[in-house]
Short mmCIF file of N, CA and C in Angstrom, two decimals:
data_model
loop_
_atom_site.label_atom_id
_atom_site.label_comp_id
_atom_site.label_asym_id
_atom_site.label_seq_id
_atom_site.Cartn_x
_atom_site.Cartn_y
_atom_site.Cartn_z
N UNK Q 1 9.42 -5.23 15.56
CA UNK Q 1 8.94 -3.94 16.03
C UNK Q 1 8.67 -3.00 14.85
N UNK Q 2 9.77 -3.00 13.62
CA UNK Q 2 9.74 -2.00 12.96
C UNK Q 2 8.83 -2.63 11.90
N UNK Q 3 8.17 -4.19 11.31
CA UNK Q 3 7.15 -4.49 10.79
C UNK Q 3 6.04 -4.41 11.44
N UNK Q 4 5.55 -4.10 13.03
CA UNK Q 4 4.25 -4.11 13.46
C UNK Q 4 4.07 -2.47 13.61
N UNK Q 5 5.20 -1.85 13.72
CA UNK Q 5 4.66 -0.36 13.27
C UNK Q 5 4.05 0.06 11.82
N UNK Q 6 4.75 -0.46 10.74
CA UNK Q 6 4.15 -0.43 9.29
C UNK Q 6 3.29 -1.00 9.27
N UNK Q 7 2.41 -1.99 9.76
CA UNK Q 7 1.15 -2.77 9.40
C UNK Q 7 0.78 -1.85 10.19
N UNK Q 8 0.65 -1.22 11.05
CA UNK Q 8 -0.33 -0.52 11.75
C UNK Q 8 -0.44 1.05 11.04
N UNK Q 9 0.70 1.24 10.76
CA UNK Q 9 0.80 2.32 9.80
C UNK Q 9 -0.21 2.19 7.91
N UNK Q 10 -0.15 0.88 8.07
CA UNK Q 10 -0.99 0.70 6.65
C UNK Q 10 -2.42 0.49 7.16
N UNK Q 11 -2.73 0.34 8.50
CA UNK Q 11 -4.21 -0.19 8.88
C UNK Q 11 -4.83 1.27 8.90
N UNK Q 12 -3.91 2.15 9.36
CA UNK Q 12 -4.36 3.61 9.63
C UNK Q 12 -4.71 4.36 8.23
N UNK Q 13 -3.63 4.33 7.04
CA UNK Q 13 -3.77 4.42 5.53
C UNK Q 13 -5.06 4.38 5.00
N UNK Q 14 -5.57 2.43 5.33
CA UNK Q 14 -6.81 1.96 4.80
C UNK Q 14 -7.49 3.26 5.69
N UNK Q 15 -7.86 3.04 6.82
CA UNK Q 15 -9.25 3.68 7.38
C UNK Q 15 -9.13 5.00 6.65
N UNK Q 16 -8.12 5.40 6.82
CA UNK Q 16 -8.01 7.53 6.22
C UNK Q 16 -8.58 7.43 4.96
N UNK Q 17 -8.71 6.18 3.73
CA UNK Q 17 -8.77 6.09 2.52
C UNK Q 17 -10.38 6.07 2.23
N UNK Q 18 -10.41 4.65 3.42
CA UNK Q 18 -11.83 4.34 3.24
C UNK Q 18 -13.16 5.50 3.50
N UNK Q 19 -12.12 6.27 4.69
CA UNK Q 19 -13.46 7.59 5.13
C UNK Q 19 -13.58 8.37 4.36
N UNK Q 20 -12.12 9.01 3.12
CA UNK Q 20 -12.04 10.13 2.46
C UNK Q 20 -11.22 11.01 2.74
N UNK Q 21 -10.82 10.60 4.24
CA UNK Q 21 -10.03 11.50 4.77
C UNK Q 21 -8.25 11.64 4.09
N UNK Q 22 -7.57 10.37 3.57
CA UNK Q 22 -6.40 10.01 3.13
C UNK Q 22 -6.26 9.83 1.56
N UNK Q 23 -5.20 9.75 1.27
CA UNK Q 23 -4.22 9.49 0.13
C UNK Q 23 -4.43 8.36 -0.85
N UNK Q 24 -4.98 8.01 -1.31
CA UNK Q 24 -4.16 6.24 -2.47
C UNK Q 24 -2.82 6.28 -2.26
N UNK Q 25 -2.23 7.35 -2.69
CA UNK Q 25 -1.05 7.16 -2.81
C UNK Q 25 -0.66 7.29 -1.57
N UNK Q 26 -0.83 7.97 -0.11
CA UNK Q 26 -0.26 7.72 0.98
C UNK Q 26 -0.20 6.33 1.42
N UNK Q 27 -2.00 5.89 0.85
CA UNK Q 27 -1.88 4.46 1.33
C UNK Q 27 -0.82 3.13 0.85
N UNK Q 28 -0.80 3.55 -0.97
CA UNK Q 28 0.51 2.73 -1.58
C UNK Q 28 1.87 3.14 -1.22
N UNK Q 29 2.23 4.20 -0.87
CA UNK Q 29 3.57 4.85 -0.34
C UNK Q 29 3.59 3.39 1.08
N UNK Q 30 2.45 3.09 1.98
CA UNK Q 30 2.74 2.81 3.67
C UNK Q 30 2.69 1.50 3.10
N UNK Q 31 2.01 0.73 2.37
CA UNK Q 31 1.78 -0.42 1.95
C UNK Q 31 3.72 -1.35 1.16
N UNK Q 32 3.86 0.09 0.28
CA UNK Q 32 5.13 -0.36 -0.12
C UNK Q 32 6.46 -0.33 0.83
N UNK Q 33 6.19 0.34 2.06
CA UNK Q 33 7.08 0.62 3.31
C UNK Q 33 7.58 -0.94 3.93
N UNK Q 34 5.66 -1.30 4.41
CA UNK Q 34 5.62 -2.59 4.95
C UNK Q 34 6.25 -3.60 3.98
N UNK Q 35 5.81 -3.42 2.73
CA UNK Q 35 6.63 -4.65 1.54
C UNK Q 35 7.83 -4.63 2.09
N UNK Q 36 8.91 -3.70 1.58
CA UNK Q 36 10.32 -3.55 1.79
C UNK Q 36 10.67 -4.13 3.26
N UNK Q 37 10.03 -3.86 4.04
CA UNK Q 37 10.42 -4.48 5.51
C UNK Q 37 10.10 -6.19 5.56
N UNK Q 38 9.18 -6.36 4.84
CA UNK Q 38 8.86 -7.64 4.88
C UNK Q 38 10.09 -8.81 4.03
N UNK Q 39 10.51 -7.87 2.70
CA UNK Q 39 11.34 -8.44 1.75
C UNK Q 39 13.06 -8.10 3.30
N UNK Q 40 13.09 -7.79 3.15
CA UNK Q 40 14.41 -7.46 4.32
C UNK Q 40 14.43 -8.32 5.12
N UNK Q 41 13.12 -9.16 5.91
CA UNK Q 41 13.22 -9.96 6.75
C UNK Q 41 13.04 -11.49 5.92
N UNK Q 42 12.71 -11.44 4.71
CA UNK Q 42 12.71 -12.73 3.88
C UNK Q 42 14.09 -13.59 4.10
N UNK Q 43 13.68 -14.95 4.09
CA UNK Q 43 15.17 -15.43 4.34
C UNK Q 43 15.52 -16.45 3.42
N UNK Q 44 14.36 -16.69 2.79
CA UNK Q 44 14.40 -17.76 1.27
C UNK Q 44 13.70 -17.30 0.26
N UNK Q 45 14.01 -17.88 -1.03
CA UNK Q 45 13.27 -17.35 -2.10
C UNK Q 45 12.31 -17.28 -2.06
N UNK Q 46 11.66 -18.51 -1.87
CA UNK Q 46 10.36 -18.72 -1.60
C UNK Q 46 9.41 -17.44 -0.76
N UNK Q 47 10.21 -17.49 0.70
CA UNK Q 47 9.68 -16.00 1.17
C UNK Q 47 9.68 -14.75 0.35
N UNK Q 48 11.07 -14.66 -0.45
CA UNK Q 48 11.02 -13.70 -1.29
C UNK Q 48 9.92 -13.37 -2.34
N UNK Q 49 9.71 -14.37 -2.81
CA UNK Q 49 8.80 -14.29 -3.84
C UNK Q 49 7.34 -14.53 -3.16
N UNK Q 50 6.82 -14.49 -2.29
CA UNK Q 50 5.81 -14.40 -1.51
C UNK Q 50 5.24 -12.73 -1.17
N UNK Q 51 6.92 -12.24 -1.05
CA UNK Q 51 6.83 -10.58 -1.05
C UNK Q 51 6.55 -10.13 -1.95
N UNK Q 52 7.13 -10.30 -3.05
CA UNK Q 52 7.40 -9.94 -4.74
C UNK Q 52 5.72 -10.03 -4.97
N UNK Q 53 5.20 -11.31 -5.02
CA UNK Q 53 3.39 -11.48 -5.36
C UNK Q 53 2.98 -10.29 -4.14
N UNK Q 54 2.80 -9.85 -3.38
CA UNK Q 54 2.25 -9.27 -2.76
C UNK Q 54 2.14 -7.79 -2.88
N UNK Q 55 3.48 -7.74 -3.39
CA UNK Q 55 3.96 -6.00 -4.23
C UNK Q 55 2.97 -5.89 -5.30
N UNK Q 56 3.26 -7.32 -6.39
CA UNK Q 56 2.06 -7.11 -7.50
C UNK Q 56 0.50 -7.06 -6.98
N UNK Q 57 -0.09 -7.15 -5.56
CA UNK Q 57 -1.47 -7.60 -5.88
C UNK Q 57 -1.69 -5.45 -4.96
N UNK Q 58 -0.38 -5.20 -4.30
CA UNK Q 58 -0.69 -4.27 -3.84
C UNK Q 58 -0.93 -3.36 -5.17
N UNK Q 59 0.29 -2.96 -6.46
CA UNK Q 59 0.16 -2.38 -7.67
C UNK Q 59 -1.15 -2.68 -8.19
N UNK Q 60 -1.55 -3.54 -8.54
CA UNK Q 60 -3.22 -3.75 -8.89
C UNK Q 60 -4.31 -3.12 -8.12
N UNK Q 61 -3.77 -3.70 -6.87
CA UNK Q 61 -5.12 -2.48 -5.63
C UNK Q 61 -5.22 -1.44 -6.19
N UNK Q 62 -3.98 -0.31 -6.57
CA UNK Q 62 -3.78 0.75 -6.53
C UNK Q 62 -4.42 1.76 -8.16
N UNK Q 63 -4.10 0.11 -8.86
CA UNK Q 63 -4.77 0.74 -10.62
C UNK Q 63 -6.32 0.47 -10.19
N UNK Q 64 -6.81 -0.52 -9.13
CA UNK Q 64 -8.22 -0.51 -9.33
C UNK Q 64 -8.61 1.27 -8.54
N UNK Q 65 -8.05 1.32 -7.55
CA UNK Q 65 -8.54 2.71 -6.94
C UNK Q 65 -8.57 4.09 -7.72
N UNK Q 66 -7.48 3.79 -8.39
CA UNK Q 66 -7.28 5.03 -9.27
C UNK Q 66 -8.21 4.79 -10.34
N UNK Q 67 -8.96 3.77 -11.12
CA UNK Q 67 -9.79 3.55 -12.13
C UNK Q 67 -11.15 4.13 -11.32
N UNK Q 68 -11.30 4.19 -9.86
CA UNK Q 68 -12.63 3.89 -9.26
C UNK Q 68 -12.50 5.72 -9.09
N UNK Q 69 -11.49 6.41 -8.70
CA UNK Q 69 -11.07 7.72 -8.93
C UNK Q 69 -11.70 8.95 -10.20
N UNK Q 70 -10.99 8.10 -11.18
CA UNK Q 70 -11.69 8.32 -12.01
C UNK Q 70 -13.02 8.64 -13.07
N UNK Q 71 -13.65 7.42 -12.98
CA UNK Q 71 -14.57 7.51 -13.02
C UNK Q 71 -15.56 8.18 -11.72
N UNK Q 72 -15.01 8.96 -10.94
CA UNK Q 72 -15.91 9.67 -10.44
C UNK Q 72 -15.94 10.87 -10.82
N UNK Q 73 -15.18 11.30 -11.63
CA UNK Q 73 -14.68 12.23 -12.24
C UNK Q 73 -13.82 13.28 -12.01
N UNK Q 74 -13.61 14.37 -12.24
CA UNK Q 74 -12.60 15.47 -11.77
C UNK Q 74 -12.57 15.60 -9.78
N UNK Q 75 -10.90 15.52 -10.02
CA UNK Q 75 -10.42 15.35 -8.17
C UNK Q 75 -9.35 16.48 -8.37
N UNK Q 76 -9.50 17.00 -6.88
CA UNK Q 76 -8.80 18.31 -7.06
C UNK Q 76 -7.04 18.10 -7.00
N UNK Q 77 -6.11 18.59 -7.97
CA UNK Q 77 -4.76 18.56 -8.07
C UNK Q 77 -4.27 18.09 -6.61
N UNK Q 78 -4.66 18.77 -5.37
CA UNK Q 78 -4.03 18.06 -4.32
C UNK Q 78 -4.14 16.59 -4.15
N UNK Q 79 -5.03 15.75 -4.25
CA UNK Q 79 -5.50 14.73 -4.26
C UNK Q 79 -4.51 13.85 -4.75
N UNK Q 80 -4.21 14.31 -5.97
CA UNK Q 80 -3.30 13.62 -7.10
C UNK Q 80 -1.50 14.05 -6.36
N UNK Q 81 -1.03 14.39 -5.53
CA UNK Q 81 0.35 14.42 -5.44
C UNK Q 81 0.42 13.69 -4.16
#
């Protein structure tokens, strides 16, 4: 229950991100929510480390968005907290 609320909570993230309307960082804040719930329900390493790669490909999402940020140039201070 409490992992199909966070995936739905991260599906909502993406769309707010994708329109303009949302966060990067709200979206990596909901993304890293769902991780932690996912690592909690891990029950072997293997699962574990399935979570662990998934944390890293989410951290990468997050340097590509912020690079794509960037180069669009100046974003207003709210944006950034």
């Amino acid at each position: 229950e409490r992992l199909e609320a966070l995936r739905t909570l991260v599906t909502a993230a993406r769309e707010q991100v994708r329109t303009g309307r949302g966060s990067v960082f709200d979206l990596h804040r909901a993304e890293l929510d769902l991780l932690g719930a996912e690592l909690d329900l891990a029950r072997s390493p293997a699962d574990r480390l399935a979570v662990w790669e998934k944390a890293v490909t989410a951290a990468k999402e997050l340097e590509d968005r912020l690079a794509r940020l960037v180069a669009l140039g100046p974003v207003a201070n709210i944006d950034l907290i």
